[in-house]
PDB file of C-alpha atoms in Angstrom:
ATOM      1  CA  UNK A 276       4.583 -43.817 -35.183  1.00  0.00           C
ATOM      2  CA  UNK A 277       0.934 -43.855 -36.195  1.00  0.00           C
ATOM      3  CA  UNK A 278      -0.699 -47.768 -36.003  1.00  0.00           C
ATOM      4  CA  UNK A 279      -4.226 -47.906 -37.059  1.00  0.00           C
ATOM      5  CA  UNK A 280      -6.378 -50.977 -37.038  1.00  0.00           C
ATOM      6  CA  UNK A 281      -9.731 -51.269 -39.329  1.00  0.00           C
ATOM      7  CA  UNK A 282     -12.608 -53.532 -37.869  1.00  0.00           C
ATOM      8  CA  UNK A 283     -16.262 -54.221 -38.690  1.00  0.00           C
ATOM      9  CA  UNK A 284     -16.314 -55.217 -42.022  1.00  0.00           C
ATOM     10  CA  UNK A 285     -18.445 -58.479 -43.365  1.00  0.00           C
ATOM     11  CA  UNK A 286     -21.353 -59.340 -45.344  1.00  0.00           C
ATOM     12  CA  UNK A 287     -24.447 -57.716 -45.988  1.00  0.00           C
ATOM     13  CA  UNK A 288     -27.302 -57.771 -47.985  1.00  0.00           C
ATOM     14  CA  UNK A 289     -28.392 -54.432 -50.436  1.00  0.00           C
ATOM     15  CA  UNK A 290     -29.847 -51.950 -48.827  1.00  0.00           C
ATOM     16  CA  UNK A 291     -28.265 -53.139 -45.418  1.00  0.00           C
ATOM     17  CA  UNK A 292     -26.001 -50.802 -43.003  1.00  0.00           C
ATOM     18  CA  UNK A 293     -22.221 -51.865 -41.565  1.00  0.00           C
ATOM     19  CA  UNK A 294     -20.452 -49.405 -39.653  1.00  0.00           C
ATOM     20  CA  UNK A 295     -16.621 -49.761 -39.522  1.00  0.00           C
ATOM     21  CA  UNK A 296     -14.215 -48.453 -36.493  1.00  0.00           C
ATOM     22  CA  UNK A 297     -10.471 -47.284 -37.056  1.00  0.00           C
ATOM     23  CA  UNK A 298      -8.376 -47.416 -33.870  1.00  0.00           C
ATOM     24  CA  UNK A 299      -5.133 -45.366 -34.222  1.00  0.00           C
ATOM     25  CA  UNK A 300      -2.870 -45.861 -31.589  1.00  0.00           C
ATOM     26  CA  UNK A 301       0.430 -44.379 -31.363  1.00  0.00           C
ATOM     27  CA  UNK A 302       1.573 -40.745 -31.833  1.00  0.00           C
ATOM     28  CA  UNK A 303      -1.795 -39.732 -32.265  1.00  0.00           C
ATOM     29  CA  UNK A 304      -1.097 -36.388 -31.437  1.00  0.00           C
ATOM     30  CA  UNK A 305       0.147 -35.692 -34.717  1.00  0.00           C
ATOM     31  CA  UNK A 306      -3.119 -36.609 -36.551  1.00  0.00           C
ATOM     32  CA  UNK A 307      -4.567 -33.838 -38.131  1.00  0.00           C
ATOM     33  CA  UNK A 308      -6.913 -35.834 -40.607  1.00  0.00           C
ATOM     34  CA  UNK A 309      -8.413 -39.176 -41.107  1.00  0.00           C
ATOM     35  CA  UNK A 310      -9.757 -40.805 -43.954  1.00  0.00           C
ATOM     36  CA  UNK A 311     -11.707 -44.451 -45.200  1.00  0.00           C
ATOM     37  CA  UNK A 312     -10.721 -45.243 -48.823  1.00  0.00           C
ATOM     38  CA  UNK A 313     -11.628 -48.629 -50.684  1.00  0.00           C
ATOM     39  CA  UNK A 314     -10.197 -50.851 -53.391  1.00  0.00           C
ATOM     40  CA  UNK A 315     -12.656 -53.455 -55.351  1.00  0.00           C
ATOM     41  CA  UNK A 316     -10.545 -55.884 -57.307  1.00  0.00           C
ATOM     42  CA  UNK A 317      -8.844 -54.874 -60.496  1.00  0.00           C
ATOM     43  CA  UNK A 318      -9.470 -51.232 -59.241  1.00  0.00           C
ATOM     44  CA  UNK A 319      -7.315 -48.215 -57.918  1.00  0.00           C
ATOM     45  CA  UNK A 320      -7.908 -47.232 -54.022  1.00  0.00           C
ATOM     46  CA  UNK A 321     -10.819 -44.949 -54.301  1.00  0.00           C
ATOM     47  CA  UNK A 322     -11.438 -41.649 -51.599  1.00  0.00           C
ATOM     48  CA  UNK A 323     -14.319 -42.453 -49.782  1.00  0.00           C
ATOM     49  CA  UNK A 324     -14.506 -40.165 -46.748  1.00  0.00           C
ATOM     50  CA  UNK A 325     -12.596 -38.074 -44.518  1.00  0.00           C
ATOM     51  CA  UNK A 326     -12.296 -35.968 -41.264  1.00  0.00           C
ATOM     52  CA  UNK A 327     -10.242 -33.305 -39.547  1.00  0.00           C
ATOM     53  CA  UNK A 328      -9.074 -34.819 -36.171  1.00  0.00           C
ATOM     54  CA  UNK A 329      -9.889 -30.897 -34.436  1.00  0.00           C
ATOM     55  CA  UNK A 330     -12.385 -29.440 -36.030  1.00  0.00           C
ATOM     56  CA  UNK A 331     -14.525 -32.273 -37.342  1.00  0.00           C
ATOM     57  CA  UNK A 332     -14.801 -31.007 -40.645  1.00  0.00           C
ATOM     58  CA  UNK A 333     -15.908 -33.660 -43.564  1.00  0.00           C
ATOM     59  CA  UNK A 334     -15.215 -34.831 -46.822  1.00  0.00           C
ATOM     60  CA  UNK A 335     -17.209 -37.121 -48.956  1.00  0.00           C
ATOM     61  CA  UNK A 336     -16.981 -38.463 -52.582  1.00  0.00           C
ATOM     62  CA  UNK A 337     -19.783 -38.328 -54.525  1.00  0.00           C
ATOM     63  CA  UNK A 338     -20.797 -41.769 -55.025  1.00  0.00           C
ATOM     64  CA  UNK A 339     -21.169 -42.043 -50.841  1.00  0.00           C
ATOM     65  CA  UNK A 340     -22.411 -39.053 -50.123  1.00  0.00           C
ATOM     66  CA  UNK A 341     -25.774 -39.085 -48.435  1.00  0.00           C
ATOM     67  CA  UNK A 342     -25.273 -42.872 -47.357  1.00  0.00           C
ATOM     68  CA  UNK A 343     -22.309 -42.435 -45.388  1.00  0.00           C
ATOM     69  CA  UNK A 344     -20.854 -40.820 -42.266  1.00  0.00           C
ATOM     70  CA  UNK A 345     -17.327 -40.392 -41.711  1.00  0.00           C
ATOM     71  CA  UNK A 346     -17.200 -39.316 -37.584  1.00  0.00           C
ATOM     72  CA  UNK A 347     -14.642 -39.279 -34.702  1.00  0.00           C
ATOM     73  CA  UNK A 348     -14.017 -39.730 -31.153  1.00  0.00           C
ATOM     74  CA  UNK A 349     -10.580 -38.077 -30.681  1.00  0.00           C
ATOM     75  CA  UNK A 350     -10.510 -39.337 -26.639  1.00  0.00           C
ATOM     76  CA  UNK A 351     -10.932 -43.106 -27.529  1.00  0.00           C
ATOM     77  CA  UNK A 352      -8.996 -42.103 -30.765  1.00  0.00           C
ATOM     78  CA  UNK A 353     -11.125 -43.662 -33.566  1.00  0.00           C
ATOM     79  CA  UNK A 354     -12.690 -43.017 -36.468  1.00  0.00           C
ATOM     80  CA  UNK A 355     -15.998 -44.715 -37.899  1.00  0.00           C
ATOM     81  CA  UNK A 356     -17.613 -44.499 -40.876  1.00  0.00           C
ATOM     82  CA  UNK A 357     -21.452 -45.772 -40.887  1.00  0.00           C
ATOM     83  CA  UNK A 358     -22.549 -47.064 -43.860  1.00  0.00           C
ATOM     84  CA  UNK A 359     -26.145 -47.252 -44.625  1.00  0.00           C
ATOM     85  CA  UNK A 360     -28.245 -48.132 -48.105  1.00  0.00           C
ATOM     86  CA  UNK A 361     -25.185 -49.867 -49.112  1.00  0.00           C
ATOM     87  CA  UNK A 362     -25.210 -51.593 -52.817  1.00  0.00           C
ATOM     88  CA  UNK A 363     -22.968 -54.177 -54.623  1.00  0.00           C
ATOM     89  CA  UNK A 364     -20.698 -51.844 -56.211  1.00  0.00           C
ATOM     90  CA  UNK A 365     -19.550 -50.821 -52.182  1.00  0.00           C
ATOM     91  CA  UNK A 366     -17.811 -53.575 -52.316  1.00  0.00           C
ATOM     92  CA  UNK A 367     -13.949 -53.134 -51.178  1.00  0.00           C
ATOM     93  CA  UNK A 368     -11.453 -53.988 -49.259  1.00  0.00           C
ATOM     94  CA  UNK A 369     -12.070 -50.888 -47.047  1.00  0.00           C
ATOM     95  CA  UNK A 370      -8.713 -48.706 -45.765  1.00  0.00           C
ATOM     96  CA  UNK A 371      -8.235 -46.238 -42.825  1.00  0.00           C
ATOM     97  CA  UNK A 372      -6.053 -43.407 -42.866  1.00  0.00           C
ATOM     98  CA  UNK A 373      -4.160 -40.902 -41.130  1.00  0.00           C
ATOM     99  CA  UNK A 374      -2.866 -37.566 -42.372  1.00  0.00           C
ATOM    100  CA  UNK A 375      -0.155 -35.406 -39.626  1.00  0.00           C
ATOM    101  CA  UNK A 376      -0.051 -32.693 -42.392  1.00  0.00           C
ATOM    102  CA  UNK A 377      -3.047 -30.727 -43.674  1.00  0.00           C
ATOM    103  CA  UNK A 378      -3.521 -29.756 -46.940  1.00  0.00           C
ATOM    104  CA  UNK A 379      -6.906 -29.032 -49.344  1.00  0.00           C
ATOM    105  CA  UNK A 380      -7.376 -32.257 -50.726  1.00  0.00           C
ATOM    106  CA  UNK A 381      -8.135 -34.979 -48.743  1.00  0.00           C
ATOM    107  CA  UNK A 382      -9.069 -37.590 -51.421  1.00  0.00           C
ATOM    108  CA  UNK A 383      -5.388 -37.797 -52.641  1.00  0.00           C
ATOM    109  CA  UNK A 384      -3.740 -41.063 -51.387  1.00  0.00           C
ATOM    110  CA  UNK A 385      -0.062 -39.419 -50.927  1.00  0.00           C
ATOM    111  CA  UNK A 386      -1.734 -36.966 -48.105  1.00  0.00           C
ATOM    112  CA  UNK A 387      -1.963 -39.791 -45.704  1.00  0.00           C
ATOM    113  CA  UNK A 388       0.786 -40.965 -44.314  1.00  0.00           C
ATOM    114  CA  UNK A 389      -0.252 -43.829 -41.904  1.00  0.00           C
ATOM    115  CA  UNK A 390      -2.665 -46.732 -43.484  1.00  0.00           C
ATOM    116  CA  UNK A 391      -4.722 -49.911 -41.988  1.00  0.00           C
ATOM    117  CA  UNK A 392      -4.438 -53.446 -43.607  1.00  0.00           C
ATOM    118  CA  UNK A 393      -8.343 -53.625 -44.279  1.00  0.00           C
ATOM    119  CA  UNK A 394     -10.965 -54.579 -43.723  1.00  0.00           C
ATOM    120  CA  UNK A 395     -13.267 -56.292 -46.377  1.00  0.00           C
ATOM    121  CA  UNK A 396     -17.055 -55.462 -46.998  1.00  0.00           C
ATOM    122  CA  UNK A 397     -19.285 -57.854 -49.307  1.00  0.00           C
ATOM    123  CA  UNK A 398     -22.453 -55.988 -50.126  1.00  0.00           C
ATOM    124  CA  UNK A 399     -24.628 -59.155 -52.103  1.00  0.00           C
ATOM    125  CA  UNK A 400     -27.495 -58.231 -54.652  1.00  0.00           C
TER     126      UNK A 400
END
C-alpha cells in the first residue's frame, strides 16, 4: 500500500556531505513514522534515523548523531536525511522506512512495515 523509493546515494570522499531523498507514494496517509537504516556487508541493518510524519519529532543513533538530519516534507511526501562529516565506516547500503503504527522505539526493524530497495553510499578514506 506504502511504495517508497531511496535516491541520492554515491561516492564521496571523508569528510564530504550526501543527502538522500525517500519518496513514499501510495497510502501515505497511514504513515505515522519514517526511518533511514543501513547495512555494511557482513553486518545486521543498523537504526540510523527517524521521524514522526505529524509532529516532526526525531530519532538518532548515536554514532550519527550530530552529523546527520533526518527531515520531512509531508506535502511532496518525502523524507531526507543530510549527511554531513561523513567517514568510511558510513558506508551502507542505505534503507528507507515507513511505520503506520506508532510505538516508543523507532530503531527496531519490525516497527516498519514498508521498506526501499537502497540506495548505496561509498564514503572513501
Amino acid at each position: 500500500q506504502v511504495q517508497l523509493v531511496e535516491s541520492g546515494g554515491g561516492l564521496v570522499q571523508a569528510g564530504g556531505s550526501l543527502r538522500l531523498t525517500c519518496a513514499a507514494s501510495g497510502r501515505t496517509d497511514s504513515i505515522y513514522a519514517m526511518g533511514w537504516f543501513r547495512q555494511a556487508p557482513g553486518k545486521g541493518r543498523e537504526f540510523v534515523a527517524a521521524i514522526t510524519w505529524s509532529g516532526g519529532g526525531t530519532y538518532y543513533a548515536n554514532s550519527v548523531k550530530g552529523r546527520f538530519t533526518i527531515s520531512r516534507d509531508n506535502a511532496m511526501n518525502t523524507a531526507c536525511l543530510q549527511m554531513n562529516s561523513l567517514k568510511p565506516e558510513d558506508t551502507a547500503v542505505y534503507y528507507c522506512a515507513a511505520g503506520r503504527t506508532s510505538t516508543y522505539d523507532y530503531g527496531a526493524v519490525t516497527q516498519y512495515d514498508y521498506w526501499g530497495h537502497g540506495t548505496q553510499v561509498t564514503v572513501s578514506s
